[in-house]
Amino acid sequence: MLLHALIPASRANGPGLRAVVFFQGCKLGCVGCWNPRTHHFHGPEVTVDAVAQEVLRSCHEHALEGVTFSGGEPMQQADSLLGLMHGLLRQAPDLSFGLFSGFTEHELAQGQYWIWGDGSSEQRRKRLWQEIRGCLDFAILGRFNQAQPSSLPLRTSRNQVLRLFSDRHSPADFTEELTEVSIHEGGRVEVTGFPTLGLPW
Ligand code: SF4
């Protein structure tokens, strides 16, 4: 799979403390997307197993509630996403899973999405989404629309929808938008969450 970044522990990407896996690559082209560096489908490929092991290491270090899959566009690497969820569930069955996708639920249910390096049929993509949805506890779905700014929990524009796919979380678990800024050794700065007032530079 193509990986953009992995944050070991975040409180800005769903309920509780969560690892965040950012997939590299997105073809949806929302105007005003604040992370265009995630759009290209290139970069070093890593194995799903290596990513799972890294997330599991974080689970043990930080007692995580769950994992959020973001991007880029995770559904454009849907096979890797499903493989990663299955690999994690085998070793940590109590993890909660959340997804950010620019596709609407209707598009996903109809198999109307494109997968990187794959020419599979609409039927297969429908089944793939059903399997992914079956592993998810929640998802935020829909394109970013800069004409409809939002301060709703986890939604950058009002057209986006928060869906709960299990009874693990309730709407009250999704609290105000947060922005996290991490400063790493060597001075690298990483921003995640919802910088509704703009980026800090
Ligand atoms: S789906 Fe997300 S990553 Fe892709 S262009 Fe839209 S906002 Fe950016």
PDB file of C-alpha atoms and ligand atoms in Angstrom:
ATOM      1  CA  MET A   1       0.000   0.000   0.000  1.00  0.00           C
ATOM      2  CA  LEU A   2       0.982   3.646  -0.379  1.00  0.00           C
ATOM      3  CA  LEU A   3       1.247   5.303   3.020  1.00  0.00           C
ATOM      4  CA  HIS A   4       1.409   9.061   3.497  1.00  0.00           C
ATOM      5  CA  ALA A   5       1.872   9.123   7.290  1.00  0.00           C
ATOM      6  CA  LEU A   6       0.998   7.365  10.496  1.00  0.00           C
ATOM      7  CA  ILE A   7       0.257   9.223  13.716  1.00  0.00           C
ATOM      8  CA  PRO A   8       0.671   6.862  16.688  1.00  0.00           C
ATOM      9  CA  ALA A   9      -1.803   8.607  19.010  1.00  0.00           C
ATOM     10  CA  SER A  10      -4.249  11.455  18.346  1.00  0.00           C
ATOM     11  CA  ARG A  11      -7.328  12.904  20.080  1.00  0.00           C
ATOM     12  CA  ALA A  12      -8.391  14.978  17.062  1.00  0.00           C
ATOM     13  CA  ASN A  13      -9.564  12.211  14.713  1.00  0.00           C
ATOM     14  CA  GLY A  14     -12.470  10.503  16.465  1.00  0.00           C
ATOM     15  CA  PRO A  15     -13.497   9.291  19.929  1.00  0.00           C
ATOM     16  CA  GLY A  16     -10.736   8.630  22.456  1.00  0.00           C
ATOM     17  CA  LEU A  17      -7.060   8.176  21.703  1.00  0.00           C
ATOM     18  CA  ARG A  18      -6.544   6.781  18.210  1.00  0.00           C
ATOM     19  CA  ALA A  19      -3.792   5.936  15.742  1.00  0.00           C
ATOM     20  CA  VAL A  20      -4.344   7.656  12.389  1.00  0.00           C
ATOM     21  CA  VAL A  21      -3.285   5.973   9.140  1.00  0.00           C
ATOM     22  CA  PHE A  22      -3.098   8.421   6.220  1.00  0.00           C
ATOM     23  CA  PHE A  23      -3.248   6.677   2.842  1.00  0.00           C
ATOM     24  CA  GLN A  24      -1.255   8.307   0.031  1.00  0.00           C
ATOM     25  CA  GLY A  25      -3.210   9.139  -3.122  1.00  0.00           C
ATOM     26  CA  CYS A  26      -6.559  10.763  -3.912  1.00  0.00           C
ATOM     27  CA  LYS A  27      -8.129  11.471  -7.291  1.00  0.00           C
ATOM     28  CA  LEU A  28     -11.203  13.345  -6.057  1.00  0.00           C
ATOM     29  CA  GLY A  29      -9.721  16.809  -6.509  1.00  0.00           C
ATOM     30  CA  CYS A  30     -11.824  18.816  -4.016  1.00  0.00           C
ATOM     31  CA  VAL A  31     -11.113  22.508  -4.557  1.00  0.00           C
ATOM     32  CA  GLY A  32      -9.382  23.950  -1.486  1.00  0.00           C
ATOM     33  CA  CYS A  33      -8.207  20.572  -0.107  1.00  0.00           C
ATOM     34  CA  TRP A  34      -5.774  21.499   2.641  1.00  0.00           C
ATOM     35  CA  ASN A  35      -3.451  18.528   2.094  1.00  0.00           C
ATOM     36  CA  PRO A  36      -2.664  18.331  -1.658  1.00  0.00           C
ATOM     37  CA  ARG A  37       0.598  16.514  -0.907  1.00  0.00           C
ATOM     38  CA  THR A  38      -1.534  13.416  -0.309  1.00  0.00           C
ATOM     39  CA  HIS A  39      -2.998  13.428  -3.859  1.00  0.00           C
ATOM     40  CA  HIS A  40      -0.311  11.699  -5.928  1.00  0.00           C
ATOM     41  CA  PHE A  41      -0.257   7.925  -6.148  1.00  0.00           C
ATOM     42  CA  HIS A  42       3.458   7.579  -5.736  1.00  0.00           C
ATOM     43  CA  GLY A  43       5.970   7.071  -2.987  1.00  0.00           C
ATOM     44  CA  PRO A  44       7.438   4.072  -1.256  1.00  0.00           C
ATOM     45  CA  GLU A  45       5.128   1.070  -1.012  1.00  0.00           C
ATOM     46  CA  VAL A  46       4.870  -0.550   2.401  1.00  0.00           C
ATOM     47  CA  THR A  47       3.256  -3.846   3.253  1.00  0.00           C
ATOM     48  CA  VAL A  48      -0.100  -3.925   4.995  1.00  0.00           C
ATOM     49  CA  ASP A  49       1.492  -6.169   7.610  1.00  0.00           C
ATOM     50  CA  ALA A  50       4.223  -3.607   8.363  1.00  0.00           C
ATOM     51  CA  VAL A  51       1.602  -0.894   8.897  1.00  0.00           C
ATOM     52  CA  ALA A  52      -0.457  -3.225  11.109  1.00  0.00           C
ATOM     53  CA  GLN A  53       2.592  -4.001  13.252  1.00  0.00           C
ATOM     54  CA  GLU A  54       3.348  -0.288  13.655  1.00  0.00           C
ATOM     55  CA  VAL A  55      -0.254   0.410  14.719  1.00  0.00           C
ATOM     56  CA  LEU A  56      -0.219  -2.521  17.148  1.00  0.00           C
ATOM     57  CA  ARG A  57       2.999  -1.198  18.694  1.00  0.00           C
ATOM     58  CA  SER A  58       1.163   2.090  19.296  1.00  0.00           C
ATOM     59  CA  CYS A  59      -1.790   0.227  20.800  1.00  0.00           C
ATOM     60  CA  HIS A  60       0.462  -1.321  23.386  1.00  0.00           C
ATOM     61  CA  GLU A  61       2.284   1.936  24.142  1.00  0.00           C
ATOM     62  CA  HIS A  62      -0.752   4.220  24.322  1.00  0.00           C
ATOM     63  CA  ALA A  63      -3.716   1.927  25.177  1.00  0.00           C
ATOM     64  CA  LEU A  64      -5.564   3.138  22.074  1.00  0.00           C
ATOM     65  CA  GLU A  65      -9.330   3.151  21.711  1.00  0.00           C
ATOM     66  CA  GLY A  66      -9.087   2.728  17.966  1.00  0.00           C
ATOM     67  CA  VAL A  67      -7.710   3.572  14.564  1.00  0.00           C
ATOM     68  CA  THR A  68      -8.907   6.175  12.066  1.00  0.00           C
ATOM     69  CA  PHE A  69      -8.171   5.737   8.362  1.00  0.00           C
ATOM     70  CA  SER A  70      -7.718   8.961   6.457  1.00  0.00           C
ATOM     71  CA  GLY A  71      -5.823  10.323   3.492  1.00  0.00           C
ATOM     72  CA  GLY A  72      -5.585  10.950   0.705  1.00  0.00           C
ATOM     73  CA  GLU A  73      -8.472   8.639  -0.049  1.00  0.00           C
ATOM     74  CA  PRO A  74      -8.477   5.268   1.786  1.00  0.00           C
ATOM     75  CA  MET A  75     -11.216   3.821  -0.462  1.00  0.00           C
ATOM     76  CA  GLN A  76      -8.929   4.232  -3.494  1.00  0.00           C
ATOM     77  CA  GLN A  77      -6.775   1.552  -1.821  1.00  0.00           C
ATOM     78  CA  ALA A  78      -9.770  -0.423  -0.605  1.00  0.00           C
ATOM     79  CA  ASP A  79      -8.110  -3.860  -0.713  1.00  0.00           C
ATOM     80  CA  SER A  80      -5.254  -2.646   1.475  1.00  0.00           C
ATOM     81  CA  LEU A  81      -7.696  -0.932   3.823  1.00  0.00           C
ATOM     82  CA  LEU A  82      -9.681  -4.131   4.300  1.00  0.00           C
ATOM     83  CA  GLY A  83      -6.518  -6.222   4.692  1.00  0.00           C
ATOM     84  CA  LEU A  84      -5.235  -3.786   7.307  1.00  0.00           C
ATOM     85  CA  MET A  85      -8.485  -3.873   9.286  1.00  0.00           C
ATOM     86  CA  HIS A  86      -8.564  -7.684   9.217  1.00  0.00           C
ATOM     87  CA  GLY A  87      -4.910  -7.881  10.299  1.00  0.00           C
ATOM     88  CA  LEU A  88      -5.527  -5.506  13.201  1.00  0.00           C
ATOM     89  CA  LEU A  89      -8.744  -7.204  14.312  1.00  0.00           C
ATOM     90  CA  ARG A  90      -6.990 -10.588  14.447  1.00  0.00           C
ATOM     91  CA  GLN A  91      -4.607  -9.268  17.089  1.00  0.00           C
ATOM     92  CA  ALA A  92      -6.635  -6.483  18.708  1.00  0.00           C
ATOM     93  CA  PRO A  93     -10.339  -7.346  18.322  1.00  0.00           C
ATOM     94  CA  ASP A  94     -11.476  -4.508  20.626  1.00  0.00           C
ATOM     95  CA  LEU A  95     -10.210  -1.694  18.419  1.00  0.00           C
ATOM     96  CA  SER A  96     -12.741   0.816  17.117  1.00  0.00           C
ATOM     97  CA  PHE A  97     -12.367   1.715  13.435  1.00  0.00           C
ATOM     98  CA  GLY A  98     -13.252   5.028  11.780  1.00  0.00           C
ATOM     99  CA  LEU A  99     -12.900   6.218   8.187  1.00  0.00           C
ATOM    100  CA  PHE A 100     -12.691   9.553   6.393  1.00  0.00           C
ATOM    101  CA  SER A 101     -13.701   9.166   2.743  1.00  0.00           C
ATOM    102  CA  GLY A 102     -14.550  11.771   0.110  1.00  0.00           C
ATOM    103  CA  PHE A 103     -17.035   9.357  -1.485  1.00  0.00           C
ATOM    104  CA  THR A 104     -20.689   9.464  -0.502  1.00  0.00           C
ATOM    105  CA  GLU A 105     -22.308   6.391   0.988  1.00  0.00           C
ATOM    106  CA  HIS A 106     -24.402   6.047  -2.177  1.00  0.00           C
ATOM    107  CA  GLU A 107     -21.304   6.016  -4.420  1.00  0.00           C
ATOM    108  CA  LEU A 108     -19.635   3.413  -2.229  1.00  0.00           C
ATOM    109  CA  ALA A 109     -22.750   1.232  -2.019  1.00  0.00           C
ATOM    110  CA  GLN A 110     -23.083   1.330  -5.823  1.00  0.00           C
ATOM    111  CA  GLY A 111     -19.399   0.473  -6.353  1.00  0.00           C
ATOM    112  CA  GLN A 112     -18.936   3.859  -8.038  1.00  0.00           C
ATOM    113  CA  TYR A 113     -15.387   4.451  -6.950  1.00  0.00           C
ATOM    114  CA  TRP A 114     -11.970   3.904  -8.490  1.00  0.00           C
ATOM    115  CA  ILE A 115      -9.253   1.746  -6.904  1.00  0.00           C
ATOM    116  CA  TRP A 116      -5.576   2.425  -7.569  1.00  0.00           C
ATOM    117  CA  GLY A 117      -3.997  -0.279  -9.792  1.00  0.00           C
ATOM    118  CA  ASP A 118      -7.226  -2.232 -10.068  1.00  0.00           C
ATOM    119  CA  GLY A 119      -9.669  -2.825 -12.912  1.00  0.00           C
ATOM    120  CA  SER A 120     -12.251  -4.713 -10.920  1.00  0.00           C
ATOM    121  CA  SER A 121     -15.976  -4.736 -11.598  1.00  0.00           C
ATOM    122  CA  GLU A 122     -18.617  -2.593  -9.940  1.00  0.00           C
ATOM    123  CA  GLN A 123     -19.984  -5.777  -8.313  1.00  0.00           C
ATOM    124  CA  ARG A 124     -16.654  -6.501  -6.669  1.00  0.00           C
ATOM    125  CA  ARG A 125     -16.319  -2.910  -5.463  1.00  0.00           C
ATOM    126  CA  LYS A 126     -19.825  -3.105  -3.964  1.00  0.00           C
ATOM    127  CA  ARG A 127     -18.881  -6.259  -2.056  1.00  0.00           C
ATOM    128  CA  LEU A 128     -15.606  -4.696  -0.949  1.00  0.00           C
ATOM    129  CA  TRP A 129     -17.438  -1.694   0.527  1.00  0.00           C
ATOM    130  CA  GLN A 130     -19.911  -4.010   2.291  1.00  0.00           C
ATOM    131  CA  GLU A 131     -17.013  -5.855   3.925  1.00  0.00           C
ATOM    132  CA  ILE A 132     -15.272  -2.613   4.884  1.00  0.00           C
ATOM    133  CA  ARG A 133     -18.484  -1.113   6.269  1.00  0.00           C
ATOM    134  CA  GLY A 134     -18.971  -4.299   8.317  1.00  0.00           C
ATOM    135  CA  CYS A 135     -15.652  -3.620  10.097  1.00  0.00           C
ATOM    136  CA  LEU A 136     -16.267   0.104  10.670  1.00  0.00           C
ATOM    137  CA  ASP A 137     -17.741   1.769  13.746  1.00  0.00           C
ATOM    138  CA  PHE A 138     -18.087   5.185  12.099  1.00  0.00           C
ATOM    139  CA  ALA A 139     -17.287   7.099   8.933  1.00  0.00           C
ATOM    140  CA  ILE A 140     -17.306  10.689   7.711  1.00  0.00           C
ATOM    141  CA  LEU A 141     -18.390  10.580   4.081  1.00  0.00           C
ATOM    142  CA  GLY A 142     -18.547  13.084   1.227  1.00  0.00           C
ATOM    143  CA  ARG A 143     -16.319  15.549  -0.673  1.00  0.00           C
ATOM    144  CA  PHE A 144     -14.914  18.623   0.984  1.00  0.00           C
ATOM    145  CA  ASN A 145     -16.905  21.624  -0.292  1.00  0.00           C
ATOM    146  CA  GLN A 146     -15.185  24.872   0.582  1.00  0.00           C
ATOM    147  CA  ALA A 147     -18.429  26.812  -0.023  1.00  0.00           C
ATOM    148  CA  GLN A 148     -20.022  25.010   2.932  1.00  0.00           C
ATOM    149  CA  PRO A 149     -17.565  25.392   5.840  1.00  0.00           C
ATOM    150  CA  SER A 150     -18.530  23.510   8.979  1.00  0.00           C
ATOM    151  CA  SER A 151     -17.636  23.347  12.643  1.00  0.00           C
ATOM    152  CA  LEU A 152     -19.587  20.106  13.131  1.00  0.00           C
ATOM    153  CA  PRO A 153     -17.516  17.363  14.779  1.00  0.00           C
ATOM    154  CA  LEU A 154     -15.020  15.823  12.310  1.00  0.00           C
ATOM    155  CA  ARG A 155     -16.675  17.513   9.288  1.00  0.00           C
ATOM    156  CA  THR A 156     -14.867  20.190   7.324  1.00  0.00           C
ATOM    157  CA  SER A 157     -17.947  20.962   5.208  1.00  0.00           C
ATOM    158  CA  ARG A 158     -21.660  20.779   5.987  1.00  0.00           C
ATOM    159  CA  ASN A 159     -22.474  18.349   3.163  1.00  0.00           C
ATOM    160  CA  GLN A 160     -20.345  15.660   4.805  1.00  0.00           C
ATOM    161  CA  VAL A 161     -22.160  13.009   6.815  1.00  0.00           C
ATOM    162  CA  LEU A 162     -21.175  11.260  10.036  1.00  0.00           C
ATOM    163  CA  ARG A 163     -22.429   7.664   9.918  1.00  0.00           C
ATOM    164  CA  LEU A 164     -22.406   5.237  12.822  1.00  0.00           C
ATOM    165  CA  PHE A 165     -22.152   1.610  11.694  1.00  0.00           C
ATOM    166  CA  SER A 166     -22.138  -0.038  15.124  1.00  0.00           C
ATOM    167  CA  ASP A 167     -23.460   0.755  18.598  1.00  0.00           C
ATOM    168  CA  ARG A 168     -19.951   1.319  19.957  1.00  0.00           C
ATOM    169  CA  HIS A 169     -20.145   5.112  19.708  1.00  0.00           C
ATOM    170  CA  SER A 170     -22.968   7.618  20.037  1.00  0.00           C
ATOM    171  CA  PRO A 171     -23.174  11.094  18.486  1.00  0.00           C
ATOM    172  CA  ALA A 172     -22.202  12.559  21.893  1.00  0.00           C
ATOM    173  CA  ASP A 173     -18.756  10.895  21.571  1.00  0.00           C
ATOM    174  CA  PHE A 174     -17.946  13.197  18.656  1.00  0.00           C
ATOM    175  CA  THR A 175     -17.009  16.423  20.352  1.00  0.00           C
ATOM    176  CA  GLU A 176     -15.679  19.778  19.228  1.00  0.00           C
ATOM    177  CA  GLU A 177     -13.122  20.012  16.427  1.00  0.00           C
ATOM    178  CA  LEU A 178      -9.523  19.932  17.654  1.00  0.00           C
ATOM    179  CA  THR A 179      -6.228  20.758  15.992  1.00  0.00           C
ATOM    180  CA  GLU A 180      -3.061  18.972  17.116  1.00  0.00           C
ATOM    181  CA  VAL A 181       0.416  20.258  16.397  1.00  0.00           C
ATOM    182  CA  SER A 182       3.292  17.842  17.076  1.00  0.00           C
ATOM    183  CA  ILE A 183       6.903  18.983  17.019  1.00  0.00           C
ATOM    184  CA  HIS A 184       9.254  16.065  16.469  1.00  0.00           C
ATOM    185  CA  GLU A 185      12.974  15.638  17.091  1.00  0.00           C
ATOM    186  CA  GLY A 186      14.849  17.591  14.440  1.00  0.00           C
ATOM    187  CA  GLY A 187      12.097  20.228  14.269  1.00  0.00           C
ATOM    188  CA  ARG A 188       9.643  18.464  11.930  1.00  0.00           C
ATOM    189  CA  VAL A 189       6.150  19.853  12.566  1.00  0.00           C
ATOM    190  CA  GLU A 190       3.028  17.769  11.980  1.00  0.00           C
ATOM    191  CA  VAL A 191      -0.519  19.185  12.064  1.00  0.00           C
ATOM    192  CA  THR A 192      -3.639  17.049  12.221  1.00  0.00           C
ATOM    193  CA  GLY A 193      -7.279  17.628  12.994  1.00  0.00           C
ATOM    194  CA  PHE A 194      -9.352  20.628  11.962  1.00  0.00           C
ATOM    195  CA  PRO A 195      -7.546  23.963  11.655  1.00  0.00           C
ATOM    196  CA  THR A 196     -10.791  25.877  11.114  1.00  0.00           C
ATOM    197  CA  LEU A 197      -9.015  29.209  11.579  1.00  0.00           C
ATOM    198  CA  GLY A 198      -6.373  28.284   8.990  1.00  0.00           C
ATOM    199  CA  LEU A 199      -2.966  26.673   9.274  1.00  0.00           C
ATOM    200  CA  PRO A 200      -0.595  28.054  11.923  1.00  0.00           C
ATOM    201  CA  TRP A 201       1.848  29.440   9.276  1.00  0.00           C
TER     202      TRP A 201
HETATM  203  S1  SF4 B   1     -11.239  13.671  -0.786  1.00  0.00           S
HETATM  204 FE1  SF4 B   1     -10.028  14.554   0.899  1.00  0.00          FE
HETATM  205  S2  SF4 B   1      -7.861  14.327   0.262  1.00  0.00           S
HETATM  206 FE2  SF4 B   1      -9.141  14.017  -1.558  1.00  0.00          FE
HETATM  207  S3  SF4 B   1      -9.190  16.051  -2.554  1.00  0.00           S
HETATM  208 FE3  SF4 B   1     -11.037  15.847  -1.243  1.00  0.00          FE
HETATM  209  S4  SF4 B   1     -10.448  16.770   0.718  1.00  0.00           S
HETATM  210 FE4  SF4 B   1      -8.539  16.350  -0.414  1.00  0.00          FE
END
